[in-house]
mmCIF file of C-alpha atoms and ligand atoms in Angstrom:
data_model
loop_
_atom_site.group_PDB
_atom_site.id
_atom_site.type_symbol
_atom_site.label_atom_id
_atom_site.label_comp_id
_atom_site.label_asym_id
_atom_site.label_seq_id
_atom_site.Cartn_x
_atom_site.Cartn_y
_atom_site.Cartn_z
ATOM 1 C CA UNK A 973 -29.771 85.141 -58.367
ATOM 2 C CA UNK A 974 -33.174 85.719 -57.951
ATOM 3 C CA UNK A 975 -36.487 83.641 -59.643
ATOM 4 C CA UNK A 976 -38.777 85.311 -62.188
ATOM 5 C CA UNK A 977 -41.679 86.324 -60.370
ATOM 6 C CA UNK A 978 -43.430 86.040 -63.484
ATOM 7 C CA UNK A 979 -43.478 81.884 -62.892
ATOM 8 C CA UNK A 980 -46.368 80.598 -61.073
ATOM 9 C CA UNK A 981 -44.670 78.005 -59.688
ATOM 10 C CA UNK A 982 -42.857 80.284 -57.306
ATOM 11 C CA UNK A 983 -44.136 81.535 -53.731
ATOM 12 C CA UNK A 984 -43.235 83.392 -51.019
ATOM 13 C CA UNK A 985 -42.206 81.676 -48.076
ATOM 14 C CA UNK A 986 -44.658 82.291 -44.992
ATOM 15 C CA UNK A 987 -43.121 82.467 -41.482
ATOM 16 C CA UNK A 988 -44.343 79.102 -41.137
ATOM 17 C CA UNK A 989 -42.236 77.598 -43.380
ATOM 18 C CA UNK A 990 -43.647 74.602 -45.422
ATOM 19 C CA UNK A 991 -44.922 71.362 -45.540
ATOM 20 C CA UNK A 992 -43.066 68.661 -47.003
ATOM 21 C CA UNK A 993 -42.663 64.633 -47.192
ATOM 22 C CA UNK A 994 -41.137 62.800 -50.014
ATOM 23 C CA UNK A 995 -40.142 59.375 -49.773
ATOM 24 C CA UNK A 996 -41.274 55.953 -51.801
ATOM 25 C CA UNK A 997 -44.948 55.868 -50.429
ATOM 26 C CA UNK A 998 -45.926 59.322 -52.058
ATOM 27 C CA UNK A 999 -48.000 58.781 -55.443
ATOM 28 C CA UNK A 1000 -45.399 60.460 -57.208
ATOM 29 C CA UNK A 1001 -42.465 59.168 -55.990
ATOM 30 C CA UNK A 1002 -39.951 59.420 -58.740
ATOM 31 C CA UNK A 1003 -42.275 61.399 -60.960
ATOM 32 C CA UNK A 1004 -39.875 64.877 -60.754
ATOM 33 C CA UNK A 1005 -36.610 62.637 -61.969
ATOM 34 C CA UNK A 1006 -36.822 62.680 -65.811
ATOM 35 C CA UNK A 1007 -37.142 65.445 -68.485
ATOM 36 C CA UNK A 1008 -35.153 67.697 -66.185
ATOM 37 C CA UNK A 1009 -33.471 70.891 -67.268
ATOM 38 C CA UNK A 1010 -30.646 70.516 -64.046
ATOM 39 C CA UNK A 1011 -27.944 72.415 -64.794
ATOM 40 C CA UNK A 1012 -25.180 70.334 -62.878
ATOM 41 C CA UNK A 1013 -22.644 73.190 -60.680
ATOM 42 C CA UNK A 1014 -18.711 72.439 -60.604
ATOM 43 C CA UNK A 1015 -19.196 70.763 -57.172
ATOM 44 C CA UNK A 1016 -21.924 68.444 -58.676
ATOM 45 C CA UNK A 1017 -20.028 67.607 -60.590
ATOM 46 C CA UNK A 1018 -17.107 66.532 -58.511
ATOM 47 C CA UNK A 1019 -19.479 64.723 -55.889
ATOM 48 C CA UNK A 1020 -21.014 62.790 -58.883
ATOM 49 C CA UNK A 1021 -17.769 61.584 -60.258
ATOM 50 C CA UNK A 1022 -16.449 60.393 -56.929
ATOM 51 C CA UNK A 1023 -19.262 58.478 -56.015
ATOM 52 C CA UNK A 1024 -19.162 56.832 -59.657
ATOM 53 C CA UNK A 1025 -15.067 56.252 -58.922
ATOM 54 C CA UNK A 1026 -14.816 57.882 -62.754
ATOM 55 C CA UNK A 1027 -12.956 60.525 -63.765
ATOM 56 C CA UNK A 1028 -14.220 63.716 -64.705
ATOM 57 C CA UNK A 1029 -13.349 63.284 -68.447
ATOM 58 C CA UNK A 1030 -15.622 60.361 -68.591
ATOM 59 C CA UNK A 1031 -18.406 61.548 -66.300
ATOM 60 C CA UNK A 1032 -18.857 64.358 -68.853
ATOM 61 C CA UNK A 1033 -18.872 61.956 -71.553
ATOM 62 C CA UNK A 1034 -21.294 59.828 -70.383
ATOM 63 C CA UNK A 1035 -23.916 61.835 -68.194
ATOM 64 C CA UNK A 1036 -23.555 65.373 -69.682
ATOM 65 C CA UNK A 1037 -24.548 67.991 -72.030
ATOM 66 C CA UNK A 1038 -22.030 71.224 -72.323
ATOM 67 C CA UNK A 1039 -23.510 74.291 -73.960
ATOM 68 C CA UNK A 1040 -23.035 78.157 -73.522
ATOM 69 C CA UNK A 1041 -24.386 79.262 -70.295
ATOM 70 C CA UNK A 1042 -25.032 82.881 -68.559
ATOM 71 C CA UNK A 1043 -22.971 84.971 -70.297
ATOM 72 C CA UNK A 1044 -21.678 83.007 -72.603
ATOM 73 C CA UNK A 1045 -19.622 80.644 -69.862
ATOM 74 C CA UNK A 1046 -19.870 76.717 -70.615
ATOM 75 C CA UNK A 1047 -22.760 75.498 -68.636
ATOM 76 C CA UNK A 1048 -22.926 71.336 -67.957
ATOM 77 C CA UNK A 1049 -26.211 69.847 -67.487
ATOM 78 C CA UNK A 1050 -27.353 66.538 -66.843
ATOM 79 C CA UNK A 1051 -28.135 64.593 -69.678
ATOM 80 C CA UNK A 1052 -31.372 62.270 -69.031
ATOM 81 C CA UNK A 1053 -32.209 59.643 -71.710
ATOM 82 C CA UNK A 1054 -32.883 60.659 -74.942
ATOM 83 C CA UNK A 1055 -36.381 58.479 -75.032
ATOM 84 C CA UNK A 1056 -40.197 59.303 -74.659
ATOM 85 C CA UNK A 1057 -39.809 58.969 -71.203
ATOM 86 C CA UNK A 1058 -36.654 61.198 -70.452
ATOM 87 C CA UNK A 1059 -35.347 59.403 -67.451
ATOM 88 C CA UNK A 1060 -32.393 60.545 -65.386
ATOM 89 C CA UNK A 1061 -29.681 58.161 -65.457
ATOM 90 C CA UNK A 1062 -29.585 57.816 -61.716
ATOM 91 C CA UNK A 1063 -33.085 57.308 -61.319
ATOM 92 C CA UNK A 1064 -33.899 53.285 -60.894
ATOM 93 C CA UNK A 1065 -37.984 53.517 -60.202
ATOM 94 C CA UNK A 1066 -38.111 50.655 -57.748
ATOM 95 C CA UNK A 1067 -35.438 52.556 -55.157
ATOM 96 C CA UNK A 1068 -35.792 55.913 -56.100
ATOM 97 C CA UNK A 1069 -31.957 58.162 -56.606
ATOM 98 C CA UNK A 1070 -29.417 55.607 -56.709
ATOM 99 C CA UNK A 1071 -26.559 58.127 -56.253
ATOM 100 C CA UNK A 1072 -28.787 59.458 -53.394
ATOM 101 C CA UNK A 1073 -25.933 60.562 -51.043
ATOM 102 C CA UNK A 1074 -24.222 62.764 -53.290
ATOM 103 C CA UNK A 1075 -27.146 63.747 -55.728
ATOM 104 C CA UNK A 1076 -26.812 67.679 -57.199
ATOM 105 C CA UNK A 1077 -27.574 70.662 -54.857
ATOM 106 C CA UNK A 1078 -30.903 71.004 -57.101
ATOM 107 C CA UNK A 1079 -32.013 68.225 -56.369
ATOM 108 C CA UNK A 1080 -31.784 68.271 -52.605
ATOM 109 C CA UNK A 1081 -32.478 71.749 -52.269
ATOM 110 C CA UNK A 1082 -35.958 71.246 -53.810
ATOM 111 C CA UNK A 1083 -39.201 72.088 -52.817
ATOM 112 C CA UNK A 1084 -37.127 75.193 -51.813
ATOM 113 C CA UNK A 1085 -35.384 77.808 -53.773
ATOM 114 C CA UNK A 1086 -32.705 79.501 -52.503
ATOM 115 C CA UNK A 1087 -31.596 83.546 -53.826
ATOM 116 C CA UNK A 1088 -28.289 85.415 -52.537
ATOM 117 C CA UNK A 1089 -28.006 89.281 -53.147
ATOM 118 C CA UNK A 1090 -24.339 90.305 -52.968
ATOM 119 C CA UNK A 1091 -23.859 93.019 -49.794
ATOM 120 C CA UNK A 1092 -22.260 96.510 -49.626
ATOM 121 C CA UNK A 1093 -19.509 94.678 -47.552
ATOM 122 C CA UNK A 1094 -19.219 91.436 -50.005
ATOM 123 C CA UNK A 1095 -20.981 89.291 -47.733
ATOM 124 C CA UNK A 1096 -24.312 87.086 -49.336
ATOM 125 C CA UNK A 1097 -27.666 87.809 -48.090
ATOM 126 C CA UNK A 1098 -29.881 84.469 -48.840
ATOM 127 C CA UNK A 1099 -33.335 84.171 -48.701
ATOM 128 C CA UNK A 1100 -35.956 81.449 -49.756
ATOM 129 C CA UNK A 1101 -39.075 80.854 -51.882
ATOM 130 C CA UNK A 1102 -40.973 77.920 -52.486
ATOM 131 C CA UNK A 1103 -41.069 76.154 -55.922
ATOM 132 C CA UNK A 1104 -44.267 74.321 -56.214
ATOM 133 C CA UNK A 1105 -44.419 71.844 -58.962
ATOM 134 C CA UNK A 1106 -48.378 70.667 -60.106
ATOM 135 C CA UNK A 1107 -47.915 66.643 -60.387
ATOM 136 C CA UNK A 1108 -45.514 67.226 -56.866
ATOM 137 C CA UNK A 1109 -47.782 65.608 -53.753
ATOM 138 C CA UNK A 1110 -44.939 66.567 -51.330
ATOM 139 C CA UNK A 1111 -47.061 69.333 -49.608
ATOM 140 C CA UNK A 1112 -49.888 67.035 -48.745
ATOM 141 C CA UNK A 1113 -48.251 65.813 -45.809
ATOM 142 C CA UNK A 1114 -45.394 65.615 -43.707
ATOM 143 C CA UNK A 1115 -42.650 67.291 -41.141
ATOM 144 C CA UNK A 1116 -42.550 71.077 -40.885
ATOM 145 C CA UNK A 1117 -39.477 72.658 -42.170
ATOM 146 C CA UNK A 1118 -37.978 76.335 -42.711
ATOM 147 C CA UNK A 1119 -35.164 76.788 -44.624
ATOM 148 C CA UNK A 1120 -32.504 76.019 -42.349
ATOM 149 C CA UNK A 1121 -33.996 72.632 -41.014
ATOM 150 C CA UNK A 1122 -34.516 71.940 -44.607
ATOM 151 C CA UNK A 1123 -30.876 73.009 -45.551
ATOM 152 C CA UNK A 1124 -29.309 70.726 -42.594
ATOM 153 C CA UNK A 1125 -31.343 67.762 -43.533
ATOM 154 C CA UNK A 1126 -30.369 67.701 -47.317
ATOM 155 C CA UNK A 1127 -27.051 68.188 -46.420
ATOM 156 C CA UNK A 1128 -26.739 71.573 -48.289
ATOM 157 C CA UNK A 1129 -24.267 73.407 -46.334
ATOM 158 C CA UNK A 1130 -20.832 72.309 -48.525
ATOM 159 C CA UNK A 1131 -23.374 72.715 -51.607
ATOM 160 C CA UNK A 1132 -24.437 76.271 -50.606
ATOM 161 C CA UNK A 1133 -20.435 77.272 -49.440
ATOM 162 C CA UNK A 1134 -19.133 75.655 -52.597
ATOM 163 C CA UNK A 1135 -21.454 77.209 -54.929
ATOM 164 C CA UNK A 1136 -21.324 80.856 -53.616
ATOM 165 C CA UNK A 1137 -17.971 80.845 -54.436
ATOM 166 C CA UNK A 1138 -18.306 79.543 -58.096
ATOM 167 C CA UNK A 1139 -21.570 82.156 -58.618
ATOM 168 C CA UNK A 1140 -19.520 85.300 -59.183
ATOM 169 C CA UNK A 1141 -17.455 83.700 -61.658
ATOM 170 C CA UNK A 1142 -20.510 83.122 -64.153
ATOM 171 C CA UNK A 1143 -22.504 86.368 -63.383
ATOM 172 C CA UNK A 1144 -19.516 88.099 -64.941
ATOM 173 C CA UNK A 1145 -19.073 88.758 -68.809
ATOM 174 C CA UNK A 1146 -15.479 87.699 -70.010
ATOM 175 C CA UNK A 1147 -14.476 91.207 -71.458
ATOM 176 C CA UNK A 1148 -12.414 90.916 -74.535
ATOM 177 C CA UNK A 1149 -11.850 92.560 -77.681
ATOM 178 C CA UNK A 1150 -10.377 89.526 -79.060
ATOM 179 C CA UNK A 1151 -12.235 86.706 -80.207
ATOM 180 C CA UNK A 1152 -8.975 84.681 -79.343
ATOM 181 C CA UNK A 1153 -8.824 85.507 -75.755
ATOM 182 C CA UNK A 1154 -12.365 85.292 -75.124
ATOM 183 C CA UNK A 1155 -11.682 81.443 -76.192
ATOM 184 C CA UNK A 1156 -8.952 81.393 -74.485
ATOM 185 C CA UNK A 1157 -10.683 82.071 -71.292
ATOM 186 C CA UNK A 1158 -13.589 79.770 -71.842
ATOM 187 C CA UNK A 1159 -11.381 77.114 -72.036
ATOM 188 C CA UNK A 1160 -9.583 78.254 -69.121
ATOM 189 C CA UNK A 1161 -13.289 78.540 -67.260
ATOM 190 C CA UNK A 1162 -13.633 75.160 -68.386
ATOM 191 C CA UNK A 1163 -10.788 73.386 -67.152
ATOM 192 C CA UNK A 1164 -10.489 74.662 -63.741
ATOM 193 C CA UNK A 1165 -14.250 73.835 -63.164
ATOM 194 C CA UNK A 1166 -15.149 70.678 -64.951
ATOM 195 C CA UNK A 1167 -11.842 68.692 -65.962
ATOM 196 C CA UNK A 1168 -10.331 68.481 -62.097
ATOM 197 C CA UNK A 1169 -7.604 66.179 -62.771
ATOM 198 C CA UNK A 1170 -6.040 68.024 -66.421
ATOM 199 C CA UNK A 1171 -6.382 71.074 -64.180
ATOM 200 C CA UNK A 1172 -4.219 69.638 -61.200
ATOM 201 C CA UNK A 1173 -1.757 68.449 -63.694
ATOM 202 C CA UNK A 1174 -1.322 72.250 -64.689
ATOM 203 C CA UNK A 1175 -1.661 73.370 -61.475
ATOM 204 C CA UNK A 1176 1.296 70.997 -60.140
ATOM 205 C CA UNK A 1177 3.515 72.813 -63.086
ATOM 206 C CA UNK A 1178 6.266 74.485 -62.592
ATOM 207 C CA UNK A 1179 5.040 77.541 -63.993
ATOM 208 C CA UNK A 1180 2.206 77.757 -61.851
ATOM 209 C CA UNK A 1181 4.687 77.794 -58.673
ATOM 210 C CA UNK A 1182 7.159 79.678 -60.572
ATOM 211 C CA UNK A 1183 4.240 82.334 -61.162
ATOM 212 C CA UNK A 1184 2.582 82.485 -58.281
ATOM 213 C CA UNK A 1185 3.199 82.540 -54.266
ATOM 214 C CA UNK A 1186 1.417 79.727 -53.097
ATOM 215 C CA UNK A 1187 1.612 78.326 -49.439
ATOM 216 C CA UNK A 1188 3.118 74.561 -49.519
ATOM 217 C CA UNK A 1189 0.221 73.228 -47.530
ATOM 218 C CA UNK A 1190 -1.891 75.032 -50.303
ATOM 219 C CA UNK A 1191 0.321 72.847 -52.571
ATOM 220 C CA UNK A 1192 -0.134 69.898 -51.249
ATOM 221 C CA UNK A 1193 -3.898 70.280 -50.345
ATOM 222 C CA UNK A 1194 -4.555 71.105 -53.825
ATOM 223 C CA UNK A 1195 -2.377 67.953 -55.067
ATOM 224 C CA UNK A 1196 -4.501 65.620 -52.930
ATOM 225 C CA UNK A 1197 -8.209 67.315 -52.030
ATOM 226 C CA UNK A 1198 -10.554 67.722 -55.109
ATOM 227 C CA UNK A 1199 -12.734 70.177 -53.215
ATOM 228 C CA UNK A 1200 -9.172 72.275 -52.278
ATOM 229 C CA UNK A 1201 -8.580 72.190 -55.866
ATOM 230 C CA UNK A 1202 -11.642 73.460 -56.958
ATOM 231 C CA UNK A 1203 -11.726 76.277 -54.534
ATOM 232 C CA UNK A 1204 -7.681 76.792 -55.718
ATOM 233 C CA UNK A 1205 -9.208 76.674 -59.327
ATOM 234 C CA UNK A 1206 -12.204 79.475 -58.530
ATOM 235 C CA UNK A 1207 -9.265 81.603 -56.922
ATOM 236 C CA UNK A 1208 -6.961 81.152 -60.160
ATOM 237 C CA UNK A 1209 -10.141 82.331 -62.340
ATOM 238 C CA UNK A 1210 -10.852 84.895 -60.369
ATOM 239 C CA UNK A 1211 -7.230 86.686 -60.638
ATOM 240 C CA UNK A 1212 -6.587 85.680 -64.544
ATOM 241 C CA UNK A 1213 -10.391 86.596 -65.905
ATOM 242 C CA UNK A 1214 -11.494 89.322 -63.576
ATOM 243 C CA UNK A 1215 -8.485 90.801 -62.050
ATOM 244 C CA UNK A 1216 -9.291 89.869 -58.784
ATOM 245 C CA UNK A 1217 -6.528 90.157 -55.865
ATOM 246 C CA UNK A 1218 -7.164 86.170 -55.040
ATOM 247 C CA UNK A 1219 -3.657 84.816 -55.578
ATOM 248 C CA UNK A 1220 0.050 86.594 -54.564
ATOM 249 C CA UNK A 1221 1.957 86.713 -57.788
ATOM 250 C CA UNK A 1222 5.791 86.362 -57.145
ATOM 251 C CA UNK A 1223 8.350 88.586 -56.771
ATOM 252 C CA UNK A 1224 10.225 89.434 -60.294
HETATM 253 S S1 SF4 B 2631 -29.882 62.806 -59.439
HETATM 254 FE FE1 SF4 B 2631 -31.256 61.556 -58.215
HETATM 255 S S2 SF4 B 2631 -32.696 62.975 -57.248
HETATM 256 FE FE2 SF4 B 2631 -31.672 64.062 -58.944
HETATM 257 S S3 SF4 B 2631 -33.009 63.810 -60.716
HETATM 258 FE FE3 SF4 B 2631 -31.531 62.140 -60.785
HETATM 259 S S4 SF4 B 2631 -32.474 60.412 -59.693
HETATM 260 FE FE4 SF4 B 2631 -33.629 62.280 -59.188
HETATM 261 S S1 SF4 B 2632 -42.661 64.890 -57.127
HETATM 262 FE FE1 SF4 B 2632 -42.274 65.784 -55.063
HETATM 263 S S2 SF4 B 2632 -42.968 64.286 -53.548
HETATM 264 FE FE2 SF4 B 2632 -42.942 63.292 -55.568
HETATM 265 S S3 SF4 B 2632 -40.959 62.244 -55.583
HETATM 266 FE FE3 SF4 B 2632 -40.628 64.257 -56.528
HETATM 267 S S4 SF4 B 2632 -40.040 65.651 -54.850
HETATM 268 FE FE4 SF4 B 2632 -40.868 63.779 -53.942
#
């Protein structure tokens, strides 16, 4: 995906890289948590909920909004309180993030923004602009980064792998001329990327095995590693919505 030019708060990244410190003595600190538009991504989602020790079920009870995405896919975002000053839940303003170790991708991957541009050969060309916000004093002061220093110290590599696979899923339209299936296929979208453990219970079905040729340490991966499941899940989509040659079905 790449930003609209059109908003100033977007600029090229120099060779140099950039300029960045953020921690509790900045001015600010804590002023970018609250009256966020963060769309949360499915492995958000499941770093969130482990760190909570809640199920996925409740986490999107209690922390999220669902509403139709790019084209047309559920999209989850993070709910912050509905008062005048629109905190994010996680936010406590003495300590800063309090679910700091496994916060969203957009949040760690911020001051930066990050593109990818599909190749001729499927691979993902990234590249990197800087998102500038007016009340942020990050760039004042502090270590020199480019993006890959930046990208190591955030911890965005799992993010970034995790992500790229979930990407082509939603830049897709669900092509339909029924109504029915369309539905159908939302709430398949749905399942497999937000509600982790109804979608292992179907997964661990007989008729998923019965269906499809799945390795046994897939199997077993998938019955006891949300991240494996996930990935299993993206697959699944992938071959039911799109067609895609990502899972073996069975021999008749
Ligand atoms: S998750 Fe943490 S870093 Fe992200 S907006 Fe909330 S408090 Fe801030
Ligand atoms: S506004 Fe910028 S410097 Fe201030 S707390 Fe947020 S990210 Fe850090």
């Amino acid at each position: 995906m790449l930003p609209d030019k059109r908003d100033k708060r977007f600029s090229e990244l120099g060779e140099d890289g950039f300029t960045f410190a953020c921690n509790p003595q900045v001015s600010c600190f804590n002023q970018c948590c609250r009256r966020l538009n963060l769309v949360l991504t499915p492995y958000d989602i499941l770093r969130l909920r482990t760190h909570l020790g809640i199920s996925s079920d409740e986490f999107l009870e209690r922390y999220a909004d669902v509403e139709p995405g790019q084209n047309g896919w559920p999209q989850v975002k993070l709910k912050m309180n509905r008062d005048a000053e629109g905190l994010c839940p996680f936010v406590s303003l003495e300590k800063g993030c309090t679910v700091y170790q496994d916060r969203p991708g957009a949040c760690r991957t911020y001051p930066l923004g990050r593109a990818t541009r599909k190749q001729y050969d499927d691979s993902l060309e990234e590249s990197f602009f800087l998102v500038r916000e007016d009340h942020c004093q990050g760039f004042l002061k502090g270590a020199k980064w480019s993006p890959e220093t930046w990208t190591k110290d955030q911890g965005l590599e799992t993010y970034n792998q995790v992500n790229d696979l979930f990407l082509p899923l939603i830049t897709r339209q669900p092509v339909d001329a029924d109504s029915e299936v369309i539905a159908k296929k939302m709430r398949m979208f749905f399942l497999a990327c937000y509600r982790l453990e109804a979608f292992r219970a179907l997964a661990s079905q007989g008729r998923m095995t019965q269906l499809f040729d799945i390795e046994p340490e897939r199997m077993q991966a998938i019955g006891e590693d949300d991240l494996e499941l996930l990935k299993f899940g993206f697959d699944w989509l992938k071959f039911s919505l799109f067609g895609e040659p990502t899972m073996r079905l069975k021999d008749a």
